[in-house]
Amino acid sequence: TVKVKVYDEKTKATMAKMGMNATHHVMVFFTDEKSGDAIASGKAALKIKGSDAKPDMLMLMGTGFGGDVSVGEGMATFEIGTKLEDGQKRQFSIMYHNM
């Protein structure tokens, strides 16, 4: 599951004072297919396809992984790479329409 929160202008202004230019907060949650339990260990990174930036590591936050990103208007593809508790690497692509 992927959840995307759009920061309001007040939050963006506060973050800008701290040298951050994020426009969105992205949370990614993984579930064990067999047990239905949350997978809350391992590593996850996010890259916006087509951007020059390196992938950003997502921080473990409760039962998910989260991070701040800057997304322009229009369609964006989030590429999410993982190495979760089973040690296997996986990659996911999610389309996001920023209106």
mmCIF file with all atom_site columns, C-alpha atoms in Angstrom:
data_model
loop_
_atom_site.group_PDB
_atom_site.id
_atom_site.type_symbol
_atom_site.label_atom_id
_atom_site.label_alt_id
_atom_site.label_comp_id
_atom_site.label_asym_id
_atom_site.label_entity_id
_atom_site.label_seq_id
_atom_site.pdbx_PDB_ins_code
_atom_site.Cartn_x
_atom_site.Cartn_y
_atom_site.Cartn_z
_atom_site.occupancy
_atom_site.B_iso_or_equiv
_atom_site.pdbx_formal_charge
_atom_site.auth_seq_id
_atom_site.auth_comp_id
_atom_site.auth_asym_id
_atom_site.auth_atom_id
_atom_site.pdbx_PDB_model_num
ATOM 1  C CA . THR A 1 1  ? 0.000  0.000   0.000   1.00 0.00 ? 1  THR A CA 1
ATOM 2  C CA . VAL A 1 2  ? 1.264  3.486   -0.873  1.00 0.00 ? 2  VAL A CA 1
ATOM 3  C CA . LYS A 1 3  ? -0.137 6.647   0.700   1.00 0.00 ? 3  LYS A CA 1
ATOM 4  C CA . VAL A 1 4  ? 0.806  10.123  -0.501  1.00 0.00 ? 4  VAL A CA 1
ATOM 5  C CA . LYS A 1 5  ? 0.191  13.235  1.603   1.00 0.00 ? 5  LYS A CA 1
ATOM 6  C CA . VAL A 1 6  ? 0.354  16.650  -0.065  1.00 0.00 ? 6  VAL A CA 1
ATOM 7  C CA . TYR A 1 7  ? 1.925  19.283  2.177   1.00 0.00 ? 7  TYR A CA 1
ATOM 8  C CA . ASP A 1 8  ? -0.051 22.504  2.548   1.00 0.00 ? 8  ASP A CA 1
ATOM 9  C CA . GLU A 1 9  ? 1.580  25.906  1.944   1.00 0.00 ? 9  GLU A CA 1
ATOM 10 C CA . LYS A 1 10 ? 2.173  26.530  5.665   1.00 0.00 ? 10 LYS A CA 1
ATOM 11 C CA . THR A 1 11 ? 4.012  23.218  6.065   1.00 0.00 ? 11 THR A CA 1
ATOM 12 C CA . LYS A 1 12 ? 6.081  23.823  2.915   1.00 0.00 ? 12 LYS A CA 1
ATOM 13 C CA . ALA A 1 13 ? 7.075  27.278  4.221   1.00 0.00 ? 13 ALA A CA 1
ATOM 14 C CA . THR A 1 14 ? 8.104  25.830  7.590   1.00 0.00 ? 14 THR A CA 1
ATOM 15 C CA . MET A 1 15 ? 10.143 23.120  5.894   1.00 0.00 ? 15 MET A CA 1
ATOM 16 C CA . ALA A 1 16 ? 11.777 25.666  3.570   1.00 0.00 ? 16 ALA A CA 1
ATOM 17 C CA . LYS A 1 17 ? 13.081 27.521  6.646   1.00 0.00 ? 17 LYS A CA 1
ATOM 18 C CA . MET A 1 18 ? 14.870 24.280  7.561   1.00 0.00 ? 18 MET A CA 1
ATOM 19 C CA . GLY A 1 19 ? 16.331 23.937  4.057   1.00 0.00 ? 19 GLY A CA 1
ATOM 20 C CA . MET A 1 20 ? 13.858 21.285  2.890   1.00 0.00 ? 20 MET A CA 1
ATOM 21 C CA . ASN A 1 21 ? 11.929 21.599  -0.368  1.00 0.00 ? 21 ASN A CA 1
ATOM 22 C CA . ALA A 1 22 ? 9.547  18.628  -0.074  1.00 0.00 ? 22 ALA A CA 1
ATOM 23 C CA . THR A 1 23 ? 6.027  18.941  -1.421  1.00 0.00 ? 23 THR A CA 1
ATOM 24 C CA . HIS A 1 24 ? 4.749  15.482  -0.441  1.00 0.00 ? 24 HIS A CA 1
ATOM 25 C CA . HIS A 1 25 ? 5.206  12.777  2.179   1.00 0.00 ? 25 HIS A CA 1
ATOM 26 C CA . VAL A 1 26 ? 5.133  9.198   0.872   1.00 0.00 ? 26 VAL A CA 1
ATOM 27 C CA . MET A 1 27 ? 4.378  6.189   3.093   1.00 0.00 ? 27 MET A CA 1
ATOM 28 C CA . VAL A 1 28 ? 4.812  2.613   1.861   1.00 0.00 ? 28 VAL A CA 1
ATOM 29 C CA . PHE A 1 29 ? 3.396  -0.421  3.682   1.00 0.00 ? 29 PHE A CA 1
ATOM 30 C CA . PHE A 1 30 ? 4.123  -4.092  2.977   1.00 0.00 ? 30 PHE A CA 1
ATOM 31 C CA . THR A 1 31 ? 2.118  -7.128  4.056   1.00 0.00 ? 31 THR A CA 1
ATOM 32 C CA . ASP A 1 32 ? 3.109  -10.782 4.236   1.00 0.00 ? 32 ASP A CA 1
ATOM 33 C CA . GLU A 1 33 ? 0.918  -12.469 1.638   1.00 0.00 ? 33 GLU A CA 1
ATOM 34 C CA . LYS A 1 34 ? 0.485  -15.708 3.603   1.00 0.00 ? 34 LYS A CA 1
ATOM 35 C CA . SER A 1 35 ? -0.060 -14.419 7.159   1.00 0.00 ? 35 SER A CA 1
ATOM 36 C CA . GLY A 1 36 ? -1.465 -10.954 6.442   1.00 0.00 ? 36 GLY A CA 1
ATOM 37 C CA . ASP A 1 37 ? 0.995  -9.489  8.976   1.00 0.00 ? 37 ASP A CA 1
ATOM 38 C CA . ALA A 1 38 ? 2.718  -6.165  8.367   1.00 0.00 ? 38 ALA A CA 1
ATOM 39 C CA . ILE A 1 39 ? 6.353  -6.368  7.246   1.00 0.00 ? 39 ILE A CA 1
ATOM 40 C CA . ALA A 1 40 ? 8.112  -3.723  9.282   1.00 0.00 ? 40 ALA A CA 1
ATOM 41 C CA . SER A 1 41 ? 11.802 -4.449  8.877   1.00 0.00 ? 41 SER A CA 1
ATOM 42 C CA . GLY A 1 42 ? 14.307 -4.201  6.073   1.00 0.00 ? 42 GLY A CA 1
ATOM 43 C CA . LYS A 1 43 ? 15.079 -1.331  3.733   1.00 0.00 ? 43 LYS A CA 1
ATOM 44 C CA . ALA A 1 44 ? 13.123 0.632   1.146   1.00 0.00 ? 44 ALA A CA 1
ATOM 45 C CA . ALA A 1 45 ? 14.128 3.461   -1.181  1.00 0.00 ? 45 ALA A CA 1
ATOM 46 C CA . LEU A 1 46 ? 12.151 5.708   -3.508  1.00 0.00 ? 46 LEU A CA 1
ATOM 47 C CA . LYS A 1 47 ? 13.149 7.433   -6.740  1.00 0.00 ? 47 LYS A CA 1
ATOM 48 C CA . ILE A 1 48 ? 10.992 9.586   -8.965  1.00 0.00 ? 48 ILE A CA 1
ATOM 49 C CA . LYS A 1 49 ? 11.499 8.249   -12.493 1.00 0.00 ? 49 LYS A CA 1
ATOM 50 C CA . GLY A 1 50 ? 13.131 10.736  -14.813 1.00 0.00 ? 50 GLY A CA 1
ATOM 51 C CA . SER A 1 51 ? 14.646 12.847  -12.042 1.00 0.00 ? 51 SER A CA 1
ATOM 52 C CA . ASP A 1 52 ? 18.404 13.289  -11.755 1.00 0.00 ? 52 ASP A CA 1
ATOM 53 C CA . ALA A 1 53 ? 18.353 12.629  -8.019  1.00 0.00 ? 53 ALA A CA 1
ATOM 54 C CA . LYS A 1 54 ? 19.599 9.417   -6.464  1.00 0.00 ? 54 LYS A CA 1
ATOM 55 C CA . PRO A 1 55 ? 16.999 7.231   -4.729  1.00 0.00 ? 55 PRO A CA 1
ATOM 56 C CA . ASP A 1 56 ? 16.061 8.455   -1.241  1.00 0.00 ? 56 ASP A CA 1
ATOM 57 C CA . MET A 1 57 ? 16.086 5.915   1.568   1.00 0.00 ? 57 MET A CA 1
ATOM 58 C CA . LEU A 1 58 ? 12.702 5.665   3.254   1.00 0.00 ? 58 LEU A CA 1
ATOM 59 C CA . MET A 1 59 ? 12.776 5.632   7.048   1.00 0.00 ? 59 MET A CA 1
ATOM 60 C CA . LEU A 1 60 ? 11.091 2.882   9.006   1.00 0.00 ? 60 LEU A CA 1
ATOM 61 C CA . MET A 1 61 ? 8.071  4.533   10.644  1.00 0.00 ? 61 MET A CA 1
ATOM 62 C CA . GLY A 1 62 ? 5.896  2.218   12.705  1.00 0.00 ? 62 GLY A CA 1
ATOM 63 C CA . THR A 1 63 ? 4.647  -0.488  10.346  1.00 0.00 ? 63 THR A CA 1
ATOM 64 C CA . GLY A 1 64 ? 5.722  1.301   7.173   1.00 0.00 ? 64 GLY A CA 1
ATOM 65 C CA . PHE A 1 65 ? 8.477  3.234   5.475   1.00 0.00 ? 65 PHE A CA 1
ATOM 66 C CA . GLY A 1 66 ? 8.239  6.959   4.807   1.00 0.00 ? 66 GLY A CA 1
ATOM 67 C CA . GLY A 1 67 ? 10.018 9.914   3.312   1.00 0.00 ? 67 GLY A CA 1
ATOM 68 C CA . ASP A 1 68 ? 9.594  13.400  1.924   1.00 0.00 ? 68 ASP A CA 1
ATOM 69 C CA . VAL A 1 69 ? 9.810  14.086  -1.811  1.00 0.00 ? 69 VAL A CA 1
ATOM 70 C CA . SER A 1 70 ? 9.363  17.001  -4.172  1.00 0.00 ? 70 SER A CA 1
ATOM 71 C CA . VAL A 1 71 ? 6.877  16.289  -6.964  1.00 0.00 ? 71 VAL A CA 1
ATOM 72 C CA . GLY A 1 72 ? 6.015  18.649  -9.813  1.00 0.00 ? 72 GLY A CA 1
ATOM 73 C CA . GLU A 1 73 ? 2.580  18.929  -11.422 1.00 0.00 ? 73 GLU A CA 1
ATOM 74 C CA . GLY A 1 74 ? 1.318  16.161  -13.670 1.00 0.00 ? 74 GLY A CA 1
ATOM 75 C CA . MET A 1 75 ? 2.084  12.464  -13.703 1.00 0.00 ? 75 MET A CA 1
ATOM 76 C CA . ALA A 1 76 ? 5.007  10.996  -11.787 1.00 0.00 ? 76 ALA A CA 1
ATOM 77 C CA . THR A 1 77 ? 6.247  7.443   -11.473 1.00 0.00 ? 77 THR A CA 1
ATOM 78 C CA . PHE A 1 78 ? 7.565  6.430   -8.068  1.00 0.00 ? 78 PHE A CA 1
ATOM 79 C CA . GLU A 1 79 ? 10.087 3.598   -8.314  1.00 0.00 ? 79 GLU A CA 1
ATOM 80 C CA . ILE A 1 80 ? 10.344 1.800   -4.987  1.00 0.00 ? 80 ILE A CA 1
ATOM 81 C CA . GLY A 1 81 ? 13.172 -0.628  -4.339  1.00 0.00 ? 81 GLY A CA 1
ATOM 82 C CA . THR A 1 82 ? 13.124 -2.918  -1.317  1.00 0.00 ? 82 THR A CA 1
ATOM 83 C CA . LYS A 1 83 ? 15.174 -5.478  0.542   1.00 0.00 ? 83 LYS A CA 1
ATOM 84 C CA . LEU A 1 84 ? 12.817 -6.624  3.273   1.00 0.00 ? 84 LEU A CA 1
ATOM 85 C CA . GLU A 1 85 ? 13.243 -9.129  6.099   1.00 0.00 ? 85 GLU A CA 1
ATOM 86 C CA . ASP A 1 86 ? 13.471 -12.156 3.770   1.00 0.00 ? 86 ASP A CA 1
ATOM 87 C CA . GLY A 1 87 ? 16.546 -10.630 2.071   1.00 0.00 ? 87 GLY A CA 1
ATOM 88 C CA . GLN A 1 88 ? 15.036 -10.631 -1.445  1.00 0.00 ? 88 GLN A CA 1
ATOM 89 C CA . LYS A 1 89 ? 15.263 -7.484  -3.542  1.00 0.00 ? 89 LYS A CA 1
ATOM 90 C CA . ARG A 1 90 ? 12.034 -6.286  -5.132  1.00 0.00 ? 90 ARG A CA 1
ATOM 91 C CA . GLN A 1 91 ? 11.073 -3.258  -7.192  1.00 0.00 ? 91 GLN A CA 1
ATOM 92 C CA . PHE A 1 92 ? 7.666  -1.620  -7.575  1.00 0.00 ? 92 PHE A CA 1
ATOM 93 C CA . SER A 1 93 ? 6.426  1.207   -9.790  1.00 0.00 ? 93 SER A CA 1
ATOM 94 C CA . ILE A 1 94 ? 3.518  3.412   -8.759  1.00 0.00 ? 94 ILE A CA 1
ATOM 95 C CA . MET A 1 95 ? 1.943  6.101   -10.950 1.00 0.00 ? 95 MET A CA 1
ATOM 96 C CA . TYR A 1 96 ? 0.924  9.292   -9.122  1.00 0.00 ? 96 TYR A CA 1
ATOM 97 C CA . HIS A 1 97 ? -1.060 12.160  -10.650 1.00 0.00 ? 97 HIS A CA 1
ATOM 98 C CA . ASN A 1 98 ? -0.242 15.441  -8.894  1.00 0.00 ? 98 ASN A CA 1
ATOM 99 C CA . MET A 1 99 ? -3.070 17.823  -9.769  1.00 0.00 ? 99 MET A CA 1
#
